[in-house]
PDB file of C-alpha atoms in Angstrom:
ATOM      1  CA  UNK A  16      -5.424  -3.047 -12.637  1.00 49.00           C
ATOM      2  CA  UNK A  17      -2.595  -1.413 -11.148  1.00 50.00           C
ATOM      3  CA  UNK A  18      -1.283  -1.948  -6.994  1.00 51.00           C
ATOM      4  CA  UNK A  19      -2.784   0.957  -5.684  1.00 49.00           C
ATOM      5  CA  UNK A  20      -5.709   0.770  -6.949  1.00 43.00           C
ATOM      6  CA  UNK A  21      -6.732  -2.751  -6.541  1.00 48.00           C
ATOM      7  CA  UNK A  22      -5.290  -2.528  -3.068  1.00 52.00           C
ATOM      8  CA  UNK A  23      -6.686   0.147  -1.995  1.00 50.00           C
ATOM      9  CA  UNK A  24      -9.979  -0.655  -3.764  1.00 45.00           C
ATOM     10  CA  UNK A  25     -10.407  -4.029  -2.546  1.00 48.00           C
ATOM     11  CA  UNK A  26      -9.373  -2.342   1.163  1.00 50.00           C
ATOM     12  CA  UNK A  27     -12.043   0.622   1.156  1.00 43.00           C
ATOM     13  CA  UNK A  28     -14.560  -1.614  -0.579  1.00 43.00           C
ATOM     14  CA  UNK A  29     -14.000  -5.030   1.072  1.00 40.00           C
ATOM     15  CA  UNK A  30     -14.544  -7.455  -2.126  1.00 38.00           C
ATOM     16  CA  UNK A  31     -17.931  -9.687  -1.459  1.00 37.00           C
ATOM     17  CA  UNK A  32     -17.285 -13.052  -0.663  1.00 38.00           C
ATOM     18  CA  UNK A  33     -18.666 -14.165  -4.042  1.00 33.00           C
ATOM     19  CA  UNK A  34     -15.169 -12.270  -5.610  1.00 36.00           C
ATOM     20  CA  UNK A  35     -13.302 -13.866  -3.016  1.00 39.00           C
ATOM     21  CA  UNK A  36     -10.524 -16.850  -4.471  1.00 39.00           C
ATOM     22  CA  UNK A  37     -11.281 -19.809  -1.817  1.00 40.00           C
ATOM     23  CA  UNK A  38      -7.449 -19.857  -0.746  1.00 48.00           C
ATOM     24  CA  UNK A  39      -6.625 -21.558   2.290  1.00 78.00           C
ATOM     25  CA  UNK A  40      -6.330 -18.884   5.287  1.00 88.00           C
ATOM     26  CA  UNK A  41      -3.138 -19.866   6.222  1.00 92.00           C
ATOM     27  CA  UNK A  42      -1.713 -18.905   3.447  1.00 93.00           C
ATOM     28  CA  UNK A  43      -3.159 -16.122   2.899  1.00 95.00           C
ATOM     29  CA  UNK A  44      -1.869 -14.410   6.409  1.00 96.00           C
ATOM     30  CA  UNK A  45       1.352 -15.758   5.337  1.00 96.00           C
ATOM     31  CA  UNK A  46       1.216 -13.762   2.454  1.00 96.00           C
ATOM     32  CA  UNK A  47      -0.059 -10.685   4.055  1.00 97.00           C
ATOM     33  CA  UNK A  48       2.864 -11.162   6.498  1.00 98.00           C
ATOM     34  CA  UNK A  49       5.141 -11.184   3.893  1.00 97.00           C
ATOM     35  CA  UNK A  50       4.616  -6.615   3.952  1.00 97.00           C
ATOM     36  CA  UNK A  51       5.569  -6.454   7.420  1.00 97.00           C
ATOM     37  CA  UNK A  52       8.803  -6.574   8.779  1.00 96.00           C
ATOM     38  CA  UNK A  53       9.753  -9.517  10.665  1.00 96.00           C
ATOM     39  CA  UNK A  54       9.958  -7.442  13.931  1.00 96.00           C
ATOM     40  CA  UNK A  55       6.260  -6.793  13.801  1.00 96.00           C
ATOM     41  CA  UNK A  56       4.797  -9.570  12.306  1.00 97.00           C
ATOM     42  CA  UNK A  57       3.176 -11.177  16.056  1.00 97.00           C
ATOM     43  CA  UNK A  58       1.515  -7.806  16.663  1.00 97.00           C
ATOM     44  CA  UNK A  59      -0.150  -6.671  13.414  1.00 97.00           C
ATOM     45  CA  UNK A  60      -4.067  -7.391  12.645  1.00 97.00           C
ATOM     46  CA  UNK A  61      -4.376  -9.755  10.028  1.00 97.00           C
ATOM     47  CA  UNK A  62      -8.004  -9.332   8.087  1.00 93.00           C
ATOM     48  CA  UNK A  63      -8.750 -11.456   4.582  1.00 91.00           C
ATOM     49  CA  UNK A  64     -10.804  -9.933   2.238  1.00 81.00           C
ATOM     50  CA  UNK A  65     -14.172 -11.089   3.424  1.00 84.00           C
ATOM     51  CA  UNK A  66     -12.949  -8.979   6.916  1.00 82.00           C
ATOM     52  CA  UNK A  67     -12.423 -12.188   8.603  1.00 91.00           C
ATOM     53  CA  UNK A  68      -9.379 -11.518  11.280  1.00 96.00           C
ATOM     54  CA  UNK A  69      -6.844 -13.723  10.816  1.00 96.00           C
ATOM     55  CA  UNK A  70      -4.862 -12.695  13.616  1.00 97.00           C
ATOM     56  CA  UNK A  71      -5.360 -10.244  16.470  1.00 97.00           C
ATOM     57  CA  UNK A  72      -2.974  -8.070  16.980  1.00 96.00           C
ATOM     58  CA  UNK A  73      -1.967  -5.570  19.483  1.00 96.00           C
ATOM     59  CA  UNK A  74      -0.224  -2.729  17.436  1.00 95.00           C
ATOM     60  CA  UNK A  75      -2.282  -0.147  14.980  1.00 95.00           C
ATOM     61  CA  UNK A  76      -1.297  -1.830  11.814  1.00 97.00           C
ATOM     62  CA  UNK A  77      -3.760  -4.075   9.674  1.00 96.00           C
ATOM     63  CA  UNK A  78      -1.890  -5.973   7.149  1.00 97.00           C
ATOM     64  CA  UNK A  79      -3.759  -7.791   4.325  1.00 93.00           C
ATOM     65  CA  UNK A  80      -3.024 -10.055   1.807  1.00 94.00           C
ATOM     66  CA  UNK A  81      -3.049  -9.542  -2.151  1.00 90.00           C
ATOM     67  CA  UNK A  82      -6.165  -8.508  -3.492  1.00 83.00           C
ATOM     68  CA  UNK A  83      -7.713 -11.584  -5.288  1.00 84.00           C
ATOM     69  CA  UNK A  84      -8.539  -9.044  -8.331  1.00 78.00           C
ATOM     70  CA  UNK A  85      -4.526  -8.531  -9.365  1.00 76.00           C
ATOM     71  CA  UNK A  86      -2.009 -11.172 -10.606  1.00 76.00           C
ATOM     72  CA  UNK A  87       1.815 -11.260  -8.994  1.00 81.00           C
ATOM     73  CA  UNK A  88       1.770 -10.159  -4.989  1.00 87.00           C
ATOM     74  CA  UNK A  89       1.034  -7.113  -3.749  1.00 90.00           C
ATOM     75  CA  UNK A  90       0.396  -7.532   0.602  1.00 95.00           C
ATOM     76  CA  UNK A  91      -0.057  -4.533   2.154  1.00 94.00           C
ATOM     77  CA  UNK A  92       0.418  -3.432   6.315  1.00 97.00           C
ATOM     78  CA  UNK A  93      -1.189   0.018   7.063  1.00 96.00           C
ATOM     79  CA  UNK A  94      -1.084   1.987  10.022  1.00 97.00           C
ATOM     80  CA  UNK A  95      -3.965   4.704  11.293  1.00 96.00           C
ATOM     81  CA  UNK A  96      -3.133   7.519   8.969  1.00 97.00           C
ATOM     82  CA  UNK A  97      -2.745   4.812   6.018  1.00 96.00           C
ATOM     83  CA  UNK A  98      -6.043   3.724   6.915  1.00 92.00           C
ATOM     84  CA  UNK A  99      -7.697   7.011   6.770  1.00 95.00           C
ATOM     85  CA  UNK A 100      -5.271   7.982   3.441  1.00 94.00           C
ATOM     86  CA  UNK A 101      -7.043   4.960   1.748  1.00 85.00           C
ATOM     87  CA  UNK A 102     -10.356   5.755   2.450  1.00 86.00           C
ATOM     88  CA  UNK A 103      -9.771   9.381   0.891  1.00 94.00           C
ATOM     89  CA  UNK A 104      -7.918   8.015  -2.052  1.00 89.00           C
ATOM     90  CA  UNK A 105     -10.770   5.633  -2.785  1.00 81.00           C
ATOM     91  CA  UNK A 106     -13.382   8.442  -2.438  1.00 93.00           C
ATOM     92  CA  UNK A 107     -11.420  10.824  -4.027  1.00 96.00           C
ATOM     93  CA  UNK A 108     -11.830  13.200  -1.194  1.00 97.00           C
ATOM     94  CA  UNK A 109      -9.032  16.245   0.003  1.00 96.00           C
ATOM     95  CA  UNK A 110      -6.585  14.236   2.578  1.00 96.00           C
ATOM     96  CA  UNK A 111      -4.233  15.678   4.666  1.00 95.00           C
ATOM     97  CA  UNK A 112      -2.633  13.430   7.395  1.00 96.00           C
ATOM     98  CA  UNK A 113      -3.657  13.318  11.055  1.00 94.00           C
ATOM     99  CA  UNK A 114       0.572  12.689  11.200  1.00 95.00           C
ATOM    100  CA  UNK A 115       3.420  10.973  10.407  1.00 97.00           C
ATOM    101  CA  UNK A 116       2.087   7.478   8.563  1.00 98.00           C
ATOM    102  CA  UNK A 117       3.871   4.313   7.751  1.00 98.00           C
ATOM    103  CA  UNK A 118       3.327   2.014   5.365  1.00 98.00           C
ATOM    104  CA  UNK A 119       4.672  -1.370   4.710  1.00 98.00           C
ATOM    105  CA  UNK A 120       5.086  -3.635   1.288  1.00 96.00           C
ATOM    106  CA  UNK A 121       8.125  -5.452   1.858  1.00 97.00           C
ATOM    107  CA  UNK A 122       6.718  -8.438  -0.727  1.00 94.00           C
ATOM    108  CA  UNK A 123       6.904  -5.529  -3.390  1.00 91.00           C
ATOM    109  CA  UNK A 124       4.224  -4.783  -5.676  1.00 90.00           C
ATOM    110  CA  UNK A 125       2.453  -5.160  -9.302  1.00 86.00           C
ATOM    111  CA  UNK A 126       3.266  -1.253 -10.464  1.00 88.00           C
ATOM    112  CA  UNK A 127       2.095   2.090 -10.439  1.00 89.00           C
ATOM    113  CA  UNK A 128       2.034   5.244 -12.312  1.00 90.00           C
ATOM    114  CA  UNK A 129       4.525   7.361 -10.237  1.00 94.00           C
ATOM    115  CA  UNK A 130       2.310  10.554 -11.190  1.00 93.00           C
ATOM    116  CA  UNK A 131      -1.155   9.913 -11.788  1.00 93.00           C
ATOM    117  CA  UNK A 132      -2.801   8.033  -9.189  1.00 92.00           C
ATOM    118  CA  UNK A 133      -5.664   6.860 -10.990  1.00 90.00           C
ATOM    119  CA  UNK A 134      -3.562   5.350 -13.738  1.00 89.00           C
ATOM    120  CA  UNK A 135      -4.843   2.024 -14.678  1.00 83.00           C
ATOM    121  CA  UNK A 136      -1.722   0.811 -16.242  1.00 86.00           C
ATOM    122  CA  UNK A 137       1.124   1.754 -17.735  1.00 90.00           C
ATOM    123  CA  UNK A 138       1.541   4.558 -20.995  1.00 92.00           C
ATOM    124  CA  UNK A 139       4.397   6.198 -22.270  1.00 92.00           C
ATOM    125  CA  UNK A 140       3.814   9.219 -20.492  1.00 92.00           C
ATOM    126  CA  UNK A 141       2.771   8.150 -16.788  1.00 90.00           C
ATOM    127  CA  UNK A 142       6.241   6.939 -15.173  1.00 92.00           C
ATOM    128  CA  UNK A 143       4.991   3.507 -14.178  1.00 91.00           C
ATOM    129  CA  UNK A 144       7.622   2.134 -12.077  1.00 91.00           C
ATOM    130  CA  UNK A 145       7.008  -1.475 -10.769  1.00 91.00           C
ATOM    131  CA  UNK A 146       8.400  -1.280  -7.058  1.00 90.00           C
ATOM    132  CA  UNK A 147      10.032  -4.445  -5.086  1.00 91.00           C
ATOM    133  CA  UNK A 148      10.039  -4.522  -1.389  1.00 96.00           C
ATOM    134  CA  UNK A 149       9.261  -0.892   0.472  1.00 96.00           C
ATOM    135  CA  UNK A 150       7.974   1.141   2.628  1.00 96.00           C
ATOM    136  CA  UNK A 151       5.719   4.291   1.887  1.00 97.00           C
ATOM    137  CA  UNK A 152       6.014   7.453   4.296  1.00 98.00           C
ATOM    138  CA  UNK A 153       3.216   9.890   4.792  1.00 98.00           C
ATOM    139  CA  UNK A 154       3.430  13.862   6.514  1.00 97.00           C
ATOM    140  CA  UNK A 155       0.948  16.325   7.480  1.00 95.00           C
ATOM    141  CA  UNK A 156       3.103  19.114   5.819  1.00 95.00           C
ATOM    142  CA  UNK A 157       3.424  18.526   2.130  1.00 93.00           C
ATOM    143  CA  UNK A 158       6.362  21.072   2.131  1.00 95.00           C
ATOM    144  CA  UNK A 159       8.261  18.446   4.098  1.00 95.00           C
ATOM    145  CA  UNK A 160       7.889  16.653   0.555  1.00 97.00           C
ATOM    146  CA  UNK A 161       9.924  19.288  -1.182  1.00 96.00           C
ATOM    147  CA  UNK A 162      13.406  18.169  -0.429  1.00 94.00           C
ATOM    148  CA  UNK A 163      12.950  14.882  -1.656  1.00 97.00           C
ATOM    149  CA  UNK A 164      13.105  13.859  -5.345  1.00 97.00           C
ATOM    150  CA  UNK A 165      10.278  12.714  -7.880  1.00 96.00           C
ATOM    151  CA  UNK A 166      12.586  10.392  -9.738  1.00 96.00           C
ATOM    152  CA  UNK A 167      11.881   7.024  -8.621  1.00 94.00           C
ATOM    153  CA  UNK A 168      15.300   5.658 -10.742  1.00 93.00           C
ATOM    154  CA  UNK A 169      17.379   7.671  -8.405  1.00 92.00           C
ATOM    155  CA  UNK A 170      18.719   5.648  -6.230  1.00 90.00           C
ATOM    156  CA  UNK A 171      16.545   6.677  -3.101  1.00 94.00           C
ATOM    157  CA  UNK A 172      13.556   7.727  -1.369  1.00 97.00           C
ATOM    158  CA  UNK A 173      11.246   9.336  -4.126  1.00 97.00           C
ATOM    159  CA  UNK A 174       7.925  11.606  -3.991  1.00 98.00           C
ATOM    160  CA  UNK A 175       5.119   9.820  -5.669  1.00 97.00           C
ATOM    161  CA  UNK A 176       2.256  11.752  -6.442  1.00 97.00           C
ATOM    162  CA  UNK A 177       3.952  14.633  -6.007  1.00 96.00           C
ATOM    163  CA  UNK A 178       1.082  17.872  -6.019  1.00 95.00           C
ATOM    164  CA  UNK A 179      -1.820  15.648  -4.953  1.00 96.00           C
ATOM    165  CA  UNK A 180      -3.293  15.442  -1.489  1.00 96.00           C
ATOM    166  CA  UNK A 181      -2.483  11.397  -1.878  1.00 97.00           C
ATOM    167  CA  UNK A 182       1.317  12.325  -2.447  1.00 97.00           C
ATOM    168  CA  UNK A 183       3.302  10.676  -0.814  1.00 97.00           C
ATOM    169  CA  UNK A 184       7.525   8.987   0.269  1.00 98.00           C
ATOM    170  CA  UNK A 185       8.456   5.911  -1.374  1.00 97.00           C
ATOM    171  CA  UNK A 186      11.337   4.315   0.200  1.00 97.00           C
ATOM    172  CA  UNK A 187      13.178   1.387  -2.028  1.00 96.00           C
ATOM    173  CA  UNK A 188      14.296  -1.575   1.025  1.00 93.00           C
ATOM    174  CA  UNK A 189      16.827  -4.139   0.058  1.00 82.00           C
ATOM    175  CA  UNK A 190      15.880  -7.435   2.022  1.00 72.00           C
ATOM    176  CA  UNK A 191      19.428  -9.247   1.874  1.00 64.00           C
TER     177      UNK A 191
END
């Protein structure tokens, strides 16, 4: 299963506790730390998987840990319009952004198709790109998408999911 989708399936769905890996809670908030930057790690909502909080927080982001259904890392921190992007991505519904969104997975991720994004794993044709540490952008104008590349080798900030209503910025971080 790829990032995005076990992420954002295990997010919109909330796997049962029965699904659940018994890991010890601390370190699973120190893993879904590990997507926010240092700055705002005492203010972010913490939740595991079985929605219990970990740790209040006073800003609008909920960061969670990797979903016990994928292998590797993969912590996510979302803020409001990430939260309402991943509830229309899971329902496959038309999304358009309430505004600017920000989206943080500074521990990196397991891979995604940079064009399809209900690719289950890589093919020759899909432009899987595994991603380390970064941070994904979302507008309410998809036009403001246009002056931005699709190429996520390019050096940069990249469109993926370019033509979709889940499109969206990915921007590459170095951490040292």
């Amino acid at each position: 299963m790829n990032t995005a989708t076990g992420i954002l399936t295990a997010l919109v769905l909330m796997i049962p506790a029965s699904q659940v890996v018994a890991d010890d809670s601390s370190e699973l908030l120190k893993d879904a730390l590990s997507a926010a930057p240092v700055s705002l790690r005492n203010q972010v909502t913490v939740m595991d998987w079985d929605n219990n909080v970990l740790q209040e927080g006073s800003s609008n982001y909920v960061c969670f840990p990797t979903p016990p259904t994928l292998q590797g890392t993969a912590p996510m921190c979302l803020d409001g319009p990430w939260q309402k992007w991943a509830a229309a991505w899971m329902s496959k519904q038309p999304f358009t952004s309430p505004g600017l969104g920000i989206s943080y997975m500074l521990g990196g991720d397991e891979g995604a198709s940079n064009i399809d994004p209900y690719a289950k794993g890589k093919t020759d044709d899909n432009d899987w790109i595994k991603e380390g540490p970064h941070l994904m952008v979302i507008v309410s104008d998809p036009k403001d998408l246009d002056a931005l590349p699709t190429d996520p080798h390019n050096g940069g900030p990249y469109v993926m999911w370019k033509g979709t209503d889940y499109a969206h910025i990915m921007v590459p971080v170095r951490l040292n």
